[in-house]
Each structure stands twice: as C-alpha cells, then as structure tokens.
CSV table of C-alpha atoms in Angstrom, one decimal:
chain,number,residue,atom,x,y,z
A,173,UNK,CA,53.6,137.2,-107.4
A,174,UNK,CA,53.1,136.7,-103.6
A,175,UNK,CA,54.4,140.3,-102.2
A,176,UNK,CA,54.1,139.6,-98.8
A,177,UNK,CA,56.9,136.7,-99.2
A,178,UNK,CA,58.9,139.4,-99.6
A,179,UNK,CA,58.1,141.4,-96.5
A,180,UNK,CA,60.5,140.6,-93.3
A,181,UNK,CA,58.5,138.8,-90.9
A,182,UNK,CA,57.7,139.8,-87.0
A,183,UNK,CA,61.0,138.3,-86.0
A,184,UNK,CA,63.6,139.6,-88.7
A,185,UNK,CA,61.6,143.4,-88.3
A,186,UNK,CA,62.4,142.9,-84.2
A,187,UNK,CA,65.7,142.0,-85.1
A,188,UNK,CA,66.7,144.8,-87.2
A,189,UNK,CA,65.2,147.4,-84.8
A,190,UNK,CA,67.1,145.7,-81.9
A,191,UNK,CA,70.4,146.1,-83.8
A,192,UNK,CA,69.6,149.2,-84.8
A,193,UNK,CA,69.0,149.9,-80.8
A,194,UNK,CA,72.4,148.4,-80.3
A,195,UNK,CA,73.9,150.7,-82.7
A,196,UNK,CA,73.0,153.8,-80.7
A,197,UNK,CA,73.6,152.4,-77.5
A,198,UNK,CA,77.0,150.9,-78.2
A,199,UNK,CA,78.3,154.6,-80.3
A,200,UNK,CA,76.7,156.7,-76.8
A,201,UNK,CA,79.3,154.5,-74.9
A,202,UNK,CA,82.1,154.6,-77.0
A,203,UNK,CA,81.5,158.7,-76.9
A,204,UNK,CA,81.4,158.3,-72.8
A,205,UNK,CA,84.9,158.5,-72.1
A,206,UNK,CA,85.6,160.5,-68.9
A,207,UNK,CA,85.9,159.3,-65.5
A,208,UNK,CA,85.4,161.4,-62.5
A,209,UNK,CA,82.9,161.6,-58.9
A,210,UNK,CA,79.9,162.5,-59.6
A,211,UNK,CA,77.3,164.7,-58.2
A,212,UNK,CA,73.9,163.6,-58.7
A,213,UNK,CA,70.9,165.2,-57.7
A,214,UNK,CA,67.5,163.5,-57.0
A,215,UNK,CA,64.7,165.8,-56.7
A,216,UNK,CA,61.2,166.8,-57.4
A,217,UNK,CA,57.6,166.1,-55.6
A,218,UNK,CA,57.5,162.9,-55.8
A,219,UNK,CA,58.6,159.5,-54.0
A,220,UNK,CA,61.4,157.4,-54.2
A,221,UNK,CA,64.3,160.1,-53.5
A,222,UNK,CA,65.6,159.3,-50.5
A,223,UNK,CA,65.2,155.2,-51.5
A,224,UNK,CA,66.8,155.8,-54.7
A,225,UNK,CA,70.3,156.8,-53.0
A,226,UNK,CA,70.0,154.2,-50.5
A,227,UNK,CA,69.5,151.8,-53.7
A,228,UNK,CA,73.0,153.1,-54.7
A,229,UNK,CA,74.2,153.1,-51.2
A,230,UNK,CA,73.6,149.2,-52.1
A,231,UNK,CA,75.3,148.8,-55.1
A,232,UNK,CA,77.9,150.5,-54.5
A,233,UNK,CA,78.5,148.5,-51.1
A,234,UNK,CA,78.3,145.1,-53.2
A,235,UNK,CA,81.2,146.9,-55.7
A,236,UNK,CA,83.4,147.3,-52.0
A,237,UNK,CA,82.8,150.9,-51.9
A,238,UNK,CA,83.0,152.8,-48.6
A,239,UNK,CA,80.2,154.9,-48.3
A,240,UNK,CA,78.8,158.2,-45.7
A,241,UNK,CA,75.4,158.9,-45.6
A,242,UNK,CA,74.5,162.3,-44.1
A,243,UNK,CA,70.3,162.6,-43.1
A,244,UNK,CA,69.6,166.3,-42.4
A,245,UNK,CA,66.1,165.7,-41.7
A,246,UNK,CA,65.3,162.3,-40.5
A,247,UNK,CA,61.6,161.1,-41.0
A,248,UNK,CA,59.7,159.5,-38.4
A,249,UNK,CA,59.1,156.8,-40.7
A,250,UNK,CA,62.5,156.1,-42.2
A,251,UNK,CA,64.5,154.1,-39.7
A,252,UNK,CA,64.3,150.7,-41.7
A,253,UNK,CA,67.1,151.8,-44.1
A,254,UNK,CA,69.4,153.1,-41.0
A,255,UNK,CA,68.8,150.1,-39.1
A,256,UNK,CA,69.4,148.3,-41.6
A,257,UNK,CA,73.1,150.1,-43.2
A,258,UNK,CA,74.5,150.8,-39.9
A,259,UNK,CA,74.8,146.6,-39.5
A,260,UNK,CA,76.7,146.9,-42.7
A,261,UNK,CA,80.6,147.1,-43.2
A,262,UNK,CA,81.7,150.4,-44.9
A,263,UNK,CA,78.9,152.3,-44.1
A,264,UNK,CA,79.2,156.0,-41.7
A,265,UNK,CA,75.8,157.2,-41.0
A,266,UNK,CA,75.0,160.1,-39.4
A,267,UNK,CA,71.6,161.7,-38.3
A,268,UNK,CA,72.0,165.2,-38.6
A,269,UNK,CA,68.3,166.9,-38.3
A,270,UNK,CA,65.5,166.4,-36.0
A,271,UNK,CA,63.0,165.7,-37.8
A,272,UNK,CA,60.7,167.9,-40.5
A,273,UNK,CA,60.8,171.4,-39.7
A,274,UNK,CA,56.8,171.5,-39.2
A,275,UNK,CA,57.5,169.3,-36.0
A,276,UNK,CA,59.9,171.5,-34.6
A,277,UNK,CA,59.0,175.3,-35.7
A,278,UNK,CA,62.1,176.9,-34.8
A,279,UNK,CA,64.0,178.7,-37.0
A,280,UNK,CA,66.9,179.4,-34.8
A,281,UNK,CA,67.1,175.8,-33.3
A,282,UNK,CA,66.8,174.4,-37.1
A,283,UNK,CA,69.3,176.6,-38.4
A,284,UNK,CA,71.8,175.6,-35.6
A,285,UNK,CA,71.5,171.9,-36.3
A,286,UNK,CA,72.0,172.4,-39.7
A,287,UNK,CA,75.3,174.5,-39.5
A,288,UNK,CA,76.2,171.4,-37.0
A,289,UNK,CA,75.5,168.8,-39.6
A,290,UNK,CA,77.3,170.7,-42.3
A,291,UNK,CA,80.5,170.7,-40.5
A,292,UNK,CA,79.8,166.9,-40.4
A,293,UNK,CA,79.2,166.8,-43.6
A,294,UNK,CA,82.1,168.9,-44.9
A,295,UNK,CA,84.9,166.2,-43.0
A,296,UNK,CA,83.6,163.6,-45.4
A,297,UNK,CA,83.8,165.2,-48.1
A,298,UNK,CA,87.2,165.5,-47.7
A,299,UNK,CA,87.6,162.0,-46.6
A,300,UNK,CA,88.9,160.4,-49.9
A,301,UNK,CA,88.6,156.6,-48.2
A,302,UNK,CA,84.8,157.6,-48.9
A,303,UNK,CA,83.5,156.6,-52.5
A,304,UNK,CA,80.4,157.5,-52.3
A,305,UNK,CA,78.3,160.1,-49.8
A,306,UNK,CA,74.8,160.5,-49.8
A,307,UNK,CA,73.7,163.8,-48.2
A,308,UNK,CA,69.8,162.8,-47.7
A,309,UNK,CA,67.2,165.6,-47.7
A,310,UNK,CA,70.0,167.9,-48.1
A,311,UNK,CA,67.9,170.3,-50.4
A,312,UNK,CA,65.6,171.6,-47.2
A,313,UNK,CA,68.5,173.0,-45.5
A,314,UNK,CA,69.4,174.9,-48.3
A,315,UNK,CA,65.9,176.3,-49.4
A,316,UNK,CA,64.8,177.2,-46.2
A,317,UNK,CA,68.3,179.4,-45.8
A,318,UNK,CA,69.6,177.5,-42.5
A,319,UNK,CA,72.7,176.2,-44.7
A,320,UNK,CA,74.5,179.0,-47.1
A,321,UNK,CA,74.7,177.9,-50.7
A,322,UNK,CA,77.8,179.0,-51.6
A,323,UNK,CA,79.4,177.8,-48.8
A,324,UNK,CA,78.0,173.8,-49.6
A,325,UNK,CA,78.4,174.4,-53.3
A,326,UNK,CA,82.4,175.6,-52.5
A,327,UNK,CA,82.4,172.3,-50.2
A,328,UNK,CA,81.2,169.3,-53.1
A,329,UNK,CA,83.3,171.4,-55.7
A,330,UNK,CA,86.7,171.1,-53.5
A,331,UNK,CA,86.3,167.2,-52.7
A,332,UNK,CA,88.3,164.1,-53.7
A,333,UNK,CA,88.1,163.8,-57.9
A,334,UNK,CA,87.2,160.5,-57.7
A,335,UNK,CA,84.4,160.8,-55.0
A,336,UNK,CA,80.7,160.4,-56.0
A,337,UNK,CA,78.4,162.1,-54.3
A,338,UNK,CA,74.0,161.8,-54.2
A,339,UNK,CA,71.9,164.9,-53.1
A,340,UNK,CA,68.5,164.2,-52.2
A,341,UNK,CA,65.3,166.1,-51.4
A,342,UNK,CA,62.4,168.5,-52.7
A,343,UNK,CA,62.9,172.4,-54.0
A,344,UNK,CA,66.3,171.9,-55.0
A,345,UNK,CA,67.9,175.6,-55.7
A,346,UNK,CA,68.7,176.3,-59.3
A,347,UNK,CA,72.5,176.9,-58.6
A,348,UNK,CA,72.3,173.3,-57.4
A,349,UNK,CA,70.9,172.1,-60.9
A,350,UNK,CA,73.6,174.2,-62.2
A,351,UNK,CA,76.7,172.5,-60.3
A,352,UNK,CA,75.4,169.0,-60.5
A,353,UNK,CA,76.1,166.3,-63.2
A,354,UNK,CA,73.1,164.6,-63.6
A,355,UNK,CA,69.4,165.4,-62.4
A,356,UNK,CA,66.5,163.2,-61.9
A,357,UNK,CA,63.4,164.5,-61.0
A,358,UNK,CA,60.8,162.5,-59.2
A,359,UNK,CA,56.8,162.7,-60.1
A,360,UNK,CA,53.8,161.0,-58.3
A,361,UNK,CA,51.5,160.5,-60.8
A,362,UNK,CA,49.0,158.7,-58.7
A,363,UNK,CA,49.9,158.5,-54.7
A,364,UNK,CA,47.9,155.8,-52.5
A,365,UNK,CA,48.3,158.1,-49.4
A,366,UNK,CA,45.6,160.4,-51.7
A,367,UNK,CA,43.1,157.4,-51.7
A,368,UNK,CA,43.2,157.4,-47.9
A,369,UNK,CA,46.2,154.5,-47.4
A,370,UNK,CA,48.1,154.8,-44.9
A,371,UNK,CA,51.9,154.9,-44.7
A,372,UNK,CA,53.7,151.7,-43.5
A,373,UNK,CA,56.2,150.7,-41.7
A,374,UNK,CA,58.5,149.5,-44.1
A,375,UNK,CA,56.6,150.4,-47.3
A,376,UNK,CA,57.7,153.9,-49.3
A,377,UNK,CA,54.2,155.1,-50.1
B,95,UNK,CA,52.4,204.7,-33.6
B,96,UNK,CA,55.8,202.4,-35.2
B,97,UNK,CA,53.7,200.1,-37.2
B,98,UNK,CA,56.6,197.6,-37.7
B,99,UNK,CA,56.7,196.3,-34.5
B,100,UNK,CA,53.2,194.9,-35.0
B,101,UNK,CA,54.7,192.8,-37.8
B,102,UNK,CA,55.7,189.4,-37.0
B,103,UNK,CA,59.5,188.6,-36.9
B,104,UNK,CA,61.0,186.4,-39.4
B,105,UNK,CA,61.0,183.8,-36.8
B,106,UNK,CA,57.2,183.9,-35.8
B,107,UNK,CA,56.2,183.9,-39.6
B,108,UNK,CA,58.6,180.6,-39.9
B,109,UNK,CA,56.6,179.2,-36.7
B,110,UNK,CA,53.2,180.5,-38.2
B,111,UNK,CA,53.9,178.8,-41.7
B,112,UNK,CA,54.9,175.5,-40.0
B,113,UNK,CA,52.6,175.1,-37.5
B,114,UNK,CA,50.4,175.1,-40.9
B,115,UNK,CA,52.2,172.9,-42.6
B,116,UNK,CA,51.6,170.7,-40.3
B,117,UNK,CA,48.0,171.0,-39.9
B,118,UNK,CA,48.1,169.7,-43.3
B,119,UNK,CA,50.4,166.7,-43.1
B,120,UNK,CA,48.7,165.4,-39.5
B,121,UNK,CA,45.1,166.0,-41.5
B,122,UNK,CA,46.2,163.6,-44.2
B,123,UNK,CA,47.6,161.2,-42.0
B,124,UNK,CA,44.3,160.8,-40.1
B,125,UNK,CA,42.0,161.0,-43.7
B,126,UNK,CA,44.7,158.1,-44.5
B,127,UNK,CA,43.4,154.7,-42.4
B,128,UNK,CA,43.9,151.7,-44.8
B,129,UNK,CA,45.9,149.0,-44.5
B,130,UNK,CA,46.9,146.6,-46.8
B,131,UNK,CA,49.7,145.4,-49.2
B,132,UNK,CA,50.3,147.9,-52.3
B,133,UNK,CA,51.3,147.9,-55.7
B,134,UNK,CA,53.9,150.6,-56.5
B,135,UNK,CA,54.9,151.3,-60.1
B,136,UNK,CA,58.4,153.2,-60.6
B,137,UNK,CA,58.6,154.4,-64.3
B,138,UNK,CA,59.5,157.0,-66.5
B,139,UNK,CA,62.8,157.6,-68.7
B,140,UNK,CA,65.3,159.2,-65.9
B,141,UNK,CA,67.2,156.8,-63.7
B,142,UNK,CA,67.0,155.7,-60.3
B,143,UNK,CA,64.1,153.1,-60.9
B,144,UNK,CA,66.0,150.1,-60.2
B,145,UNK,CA,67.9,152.4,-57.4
B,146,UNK,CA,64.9,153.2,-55.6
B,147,UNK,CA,63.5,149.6,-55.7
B,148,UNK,CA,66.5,148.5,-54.3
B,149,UNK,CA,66.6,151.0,-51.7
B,150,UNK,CA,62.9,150.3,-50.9
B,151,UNK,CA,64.1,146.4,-49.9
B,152,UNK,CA,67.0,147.8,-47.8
B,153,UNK,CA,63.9,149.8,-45.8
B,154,UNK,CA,62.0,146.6,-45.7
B,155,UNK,CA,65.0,144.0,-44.5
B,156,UNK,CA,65.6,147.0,-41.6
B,157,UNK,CA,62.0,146.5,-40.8
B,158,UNK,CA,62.6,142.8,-40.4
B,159,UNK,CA,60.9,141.8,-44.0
B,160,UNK,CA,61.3,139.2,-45.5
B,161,UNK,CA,61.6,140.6,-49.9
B,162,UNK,CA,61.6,138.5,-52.9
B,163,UNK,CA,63.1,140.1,-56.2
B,164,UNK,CA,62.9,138.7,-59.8
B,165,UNK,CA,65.2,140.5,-62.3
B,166,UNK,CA,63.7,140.3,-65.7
B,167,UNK,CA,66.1,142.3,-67.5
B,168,UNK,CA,69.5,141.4,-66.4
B,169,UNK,CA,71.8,144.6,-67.6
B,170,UNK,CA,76.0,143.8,-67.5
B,171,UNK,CA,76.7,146.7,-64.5
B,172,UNK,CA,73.9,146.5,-62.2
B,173,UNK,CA,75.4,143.4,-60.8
B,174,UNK,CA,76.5,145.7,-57.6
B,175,UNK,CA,73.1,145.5,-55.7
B,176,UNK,CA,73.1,141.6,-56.5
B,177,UNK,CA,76.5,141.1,-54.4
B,178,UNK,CA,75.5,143.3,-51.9
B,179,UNK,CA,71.4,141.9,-51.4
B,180,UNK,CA,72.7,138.0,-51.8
B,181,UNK,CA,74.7,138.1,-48.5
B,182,UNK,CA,71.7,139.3,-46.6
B,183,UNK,CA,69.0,137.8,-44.9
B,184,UNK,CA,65.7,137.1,-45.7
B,185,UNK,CA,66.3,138.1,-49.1
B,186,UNK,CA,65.2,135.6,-52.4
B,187,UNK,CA,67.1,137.0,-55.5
B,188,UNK,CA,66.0,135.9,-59.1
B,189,UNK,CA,67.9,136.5,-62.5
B,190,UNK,CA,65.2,136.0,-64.8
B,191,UNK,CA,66.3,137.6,-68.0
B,192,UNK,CA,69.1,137.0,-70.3
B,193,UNK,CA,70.4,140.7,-70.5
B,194,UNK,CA,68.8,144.0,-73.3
B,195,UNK,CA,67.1,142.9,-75.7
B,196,UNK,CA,68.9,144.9,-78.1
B,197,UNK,CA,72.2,142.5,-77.3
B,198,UNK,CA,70.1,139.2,-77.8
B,199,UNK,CA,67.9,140.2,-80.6
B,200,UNK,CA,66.0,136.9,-80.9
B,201,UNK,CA,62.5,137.6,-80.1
B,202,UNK,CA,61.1,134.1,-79.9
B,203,UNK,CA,64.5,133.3,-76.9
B,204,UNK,CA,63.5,136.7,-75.5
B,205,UNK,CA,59.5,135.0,-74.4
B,206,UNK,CA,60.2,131.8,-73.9
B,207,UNK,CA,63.4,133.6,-71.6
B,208,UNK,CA,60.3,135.9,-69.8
B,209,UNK,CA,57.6,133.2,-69.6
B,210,UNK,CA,59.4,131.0,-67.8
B,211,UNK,CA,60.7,134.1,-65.2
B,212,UNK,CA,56.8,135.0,-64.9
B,213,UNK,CA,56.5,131.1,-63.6
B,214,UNK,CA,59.0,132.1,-60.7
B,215,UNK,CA,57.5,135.4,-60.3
B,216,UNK,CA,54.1,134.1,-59.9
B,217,UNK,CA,55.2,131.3,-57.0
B,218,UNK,CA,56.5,134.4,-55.2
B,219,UNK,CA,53.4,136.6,-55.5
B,220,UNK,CA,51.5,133.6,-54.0
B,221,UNK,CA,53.4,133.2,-51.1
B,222,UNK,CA,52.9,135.7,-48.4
B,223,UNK,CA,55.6,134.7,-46.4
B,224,UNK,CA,57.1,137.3,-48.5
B,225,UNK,CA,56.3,140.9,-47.1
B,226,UNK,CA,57.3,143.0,-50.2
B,227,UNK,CA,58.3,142.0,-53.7
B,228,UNK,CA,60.8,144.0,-56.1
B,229,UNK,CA,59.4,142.8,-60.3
B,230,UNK,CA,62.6,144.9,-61.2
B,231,UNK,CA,62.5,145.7,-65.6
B,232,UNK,CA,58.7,144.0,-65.7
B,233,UNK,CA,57.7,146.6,-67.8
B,234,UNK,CA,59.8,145.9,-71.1
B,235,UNK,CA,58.8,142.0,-71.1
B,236,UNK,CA,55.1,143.8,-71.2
B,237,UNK,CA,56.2,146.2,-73.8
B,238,UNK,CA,57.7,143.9,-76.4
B,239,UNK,CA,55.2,141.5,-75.5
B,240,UNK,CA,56.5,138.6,-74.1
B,241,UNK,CA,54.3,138.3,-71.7
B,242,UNK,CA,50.3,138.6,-71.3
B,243,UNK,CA,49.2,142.0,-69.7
B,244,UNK,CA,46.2,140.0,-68.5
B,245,UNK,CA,48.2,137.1,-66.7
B,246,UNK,CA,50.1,139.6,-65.3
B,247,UNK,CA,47.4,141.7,-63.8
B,248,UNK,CA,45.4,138.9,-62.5
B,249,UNK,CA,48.4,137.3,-61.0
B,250,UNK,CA,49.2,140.6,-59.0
B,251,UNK,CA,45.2,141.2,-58.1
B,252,UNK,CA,45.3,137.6,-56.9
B,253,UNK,CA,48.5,138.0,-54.9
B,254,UNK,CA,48.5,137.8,-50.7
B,255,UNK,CA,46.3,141.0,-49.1
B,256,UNK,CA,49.1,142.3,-47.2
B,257,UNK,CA,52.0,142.0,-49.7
B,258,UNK,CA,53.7,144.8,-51.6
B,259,UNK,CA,54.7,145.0,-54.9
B,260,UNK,CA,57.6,147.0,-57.0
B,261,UNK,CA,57.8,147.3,-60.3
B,262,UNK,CA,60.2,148.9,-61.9
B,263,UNK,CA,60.8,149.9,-65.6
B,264,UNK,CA,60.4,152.3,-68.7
B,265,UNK,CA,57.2,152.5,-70.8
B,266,UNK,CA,54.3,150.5,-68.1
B,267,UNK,CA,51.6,149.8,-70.6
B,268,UNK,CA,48.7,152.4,-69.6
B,269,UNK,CA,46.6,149.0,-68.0
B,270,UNK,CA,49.3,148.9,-65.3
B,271,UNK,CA,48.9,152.5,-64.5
B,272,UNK,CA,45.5,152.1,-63.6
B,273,UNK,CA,46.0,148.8,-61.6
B,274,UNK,CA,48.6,150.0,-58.7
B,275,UNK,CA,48.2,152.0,-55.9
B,276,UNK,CA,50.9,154.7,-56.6
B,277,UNK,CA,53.0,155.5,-59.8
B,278,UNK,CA,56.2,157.3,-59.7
B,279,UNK,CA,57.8,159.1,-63.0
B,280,UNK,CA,61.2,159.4,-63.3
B,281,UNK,CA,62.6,162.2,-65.7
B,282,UNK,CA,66.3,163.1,-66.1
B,283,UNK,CA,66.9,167.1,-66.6
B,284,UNK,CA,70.4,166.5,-66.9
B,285,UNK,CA,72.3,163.4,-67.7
B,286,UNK,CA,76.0,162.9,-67.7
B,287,UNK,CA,76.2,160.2,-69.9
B,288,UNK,CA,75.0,163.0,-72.2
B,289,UNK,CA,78.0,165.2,-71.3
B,290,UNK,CA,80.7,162.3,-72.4
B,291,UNK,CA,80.9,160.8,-69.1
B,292,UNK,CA,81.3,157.3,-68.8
B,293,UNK,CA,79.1,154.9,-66.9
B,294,UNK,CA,81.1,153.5,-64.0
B,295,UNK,CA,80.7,150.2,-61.3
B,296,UNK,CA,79.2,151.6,-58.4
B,297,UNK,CA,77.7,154.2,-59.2
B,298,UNK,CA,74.3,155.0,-61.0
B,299,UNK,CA,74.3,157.3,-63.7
C-alpha cells in the first residue's frame, strides 16, 4: 500500500491552513462590532512615527475625510510632508513648535509655545467637520512637563464621538497608554544613520 | 553660607541637559557622511507598516520625487491611500496581488499572481528615474514562497545607486534583514480590534 497517496499534497495542506486562517480572521470581525473615533498612539525609539500618521493622513484623504494635523516640534528635515498636504484639499496644518528642544534650550520659551499650540490644538478637537487629527510629536510636550497631562487627556476625551485622532512621538506617558485605544510601538532594529549614512532630503532614515 | 543658591535652577539644568543633547545629535550628524539610495525594511506584527510607507512617499512627492509603488498584497480597505496617491503627480501605482492569501487559497494562482508582479517590480527597480520605491506586503510573497529570495535580493543589490527602497510587511525572511540599510519593528501593545472595535474606511487600526 502506497501511504503517501494518502497524504494531502503541498497544495491541499496550503489550502486547509489558509481556510483555517480565514476562519479566525472572518470570527475576529464578526466579534468587532463597535464604531467610534479613535485614539491611536504611535510611539517608541524607533522610525516611522511621524510617517506613519501622515500615511493615514493619506488614506483617510482618498476616503474624503477632512483632516488637522498639529506638529509641536517641527524637524528641520521634515518639510516634504507639509509641502506636500498643505497643496491638498481638506487638510489644516499647523506648525506649532520651533524646532527640537536641544536647538532652542529654553524652558520658558518652550513651554510658552506649547501652551500656544495646545489652545490650537484644543479648537480642533472640538471641530467635528474634522475626521481625523494628527497631533505630531505631541508626546515631547507632555514628558518634558511644558503641556499638563490632565488637561490634554480632559481635551481628546471631551471631542466629537466620531473623530479619530493619531498621537505621535517618543516617551509617551503611561496615562497616555492608558487612555488610548490602540498602541504601536516603533523599534529600529538596525539604523543606517549608525553605519555613518546620512539623512536625506526626502528619505525617513 | 545658603548652599542652594549654588544649585542650578530648573531652567539652567534644562539648558545644561540640552545643550548636551545636542552635542550628541550634531556629533552623529557629522560621523554620518554617506550618500546613496537605501533600502528600508518596515516589519514586525503592529500596524502602521503600510501607513508609514505611504507617508514616507507623501515626504518624497513634497520633495519633488518622483515614487513608484507595487502593491503585492492587495487587502479590501486599504484602497484609501490608492484614491488619494493616484491623483497625484509623479506617482506610478501598481496592484500586484489578488488580495490575503487566506481568501484565495490557491497556492499555485497565488505565484504565478506574485511572479508576474516581481516582473513590474523589477522594471521599476531598474529605472532610476524613480527616486524612491514603496514594495508594499513583499514580505508574505517571500514567506509563502512565491517568489525566489535570491532574485529578489539580487534585483534590489542591482537596483539604481541613488534609489530608495520600502518594503513593507510581516515576517521578512532573516536574509532580508541583513540586506537593507535600516529595519523598523512594529509591535502593537494595545489593539482595538482586540477590544471589539470594528475596523473602519479611513482610518488605520
């Protein structure tokens, strides 16, 4: 008797896992039933953050979304995506920082702009014609104390149900892991700018 | 004697901390001096892959680039960033794969499906008109095999000195790790798909 007649071949065994992958998949949807804004936090050391919410910014612009985007520390490197959005329809931008705090070294200056770009901040997020908001780098202003956690925690609790909302940045707080709905963390697990390559214009090292 | 007063504020330990922090980051910047096109690898199991890719083209269009992206795995809600990068400039948008490969289930349509999007994908990684290059979901044809590793490494060693690469996707095969320039991990600590929440257009969960 030939046994291995009877043994499903490489295609029938890739079939059966592949339904069996569907299975899960399809029951994890069914179970996800609620609809509601979002709060999403992207985080962690490594890259791809900030360009991961102006991914979104993208999709959710090709769905007809209107969308805010709120930069508390803006990069020296980072004006391709604003040049780029701000010749979109839909889109509010707003630079609200002045670049990383090791350029400017001034607490009280720092903490001034921040409480200026949270009041900016705080008018879209009770703007319901905004669907989606992205407040970019938002996590510095919070660890290094320029922005009051309650107060910005009190702020994305209390706006429009239906309004989604993208936190990005390094050292998040652990009240903001607490209040979000999802978390991603970011992790370089090899970095070119450690092999001596230099950041470029219009490349995310 | 009042020996406090010889402490430094709060404000000149900030400043003193900073101006640190930025001998650091300038000291890097000078160590890092090379130019040339890189190979980035966003992976892991969290989201924001895709995201990130997509908001690494936005960067590049802002910077005048001309991008090239090849889909592999087509998934049913991502079609958002499609919509949105298709009415752009400069762009060149490829749908490559037929959808998961737990809703097809037919391994030999899966590869023949991959091998001839690796035909499109390897005219664009040998024209360096385009600047930067987004191989969106490359890993899984890799990781069920559908296409050769080998092929696929040469092709991107062989590829035009100054242009960048994306690839985006779970489980890269260890070989790509070692080929690129930078790899980025993705890991959700908190998912709200998890908590019953369903996935909705526009927004990533």
């Amino acid at each position: 008797m030939d046994e291995t007649a009877e043994l499903p071949t490489q295609e029938q065994r890739y079939r059966i896992r592949m339904q069996r992958k569907k299975a899960v998949v399809d029951s994890a949807i069914v179970r996800a039933d609620k609809k509601k804004g979002l709060l999403l936090l992207l985080t962690g050391n490594g890259k791809g953050k900030s360009s991961s919410g102006f991914g979104m910014i993208a999709r959710a612009l090709g769905h007809g979304m209107r969308v805010g985007v709120a930069q508390f520390i803006k990069g020296h490197s980072n004006t391709g995506e604003e040049a780029f959005f701000r010749q979109q329809n839909n889109v509010i931008w707003h630079v609200l920082g002045e670049g990383f705090t090791w350029d400017t070294q001034d607490l009280v200056r720092d903490t001034a702009t921040a409480q200026r770009g949270w009041k900016i901040a705080q008018q879209m997020l009770q703007d319901s014609s905004l669907d989606l908001i992205l407040l970019d780098e938002l996590t510095y202003p919070l660890k290094y104390g320029w922005l009051d956690l309650a107060t910005v925690l009190d702020d994305l609790k209390n706006r429009p149900a239906m309004q989604h909302v993208v936190i990005t940045g390094r050292g998040a707080p652990e009240a903001l892991y607490a209040a979000v709905d999802t978390v991603t963390e970011m992790h370089d697990k090899k970095h070119a700018f450690q092999a001596g390559i230099q950041a470029q214009a219009g490349i995310d090292l």
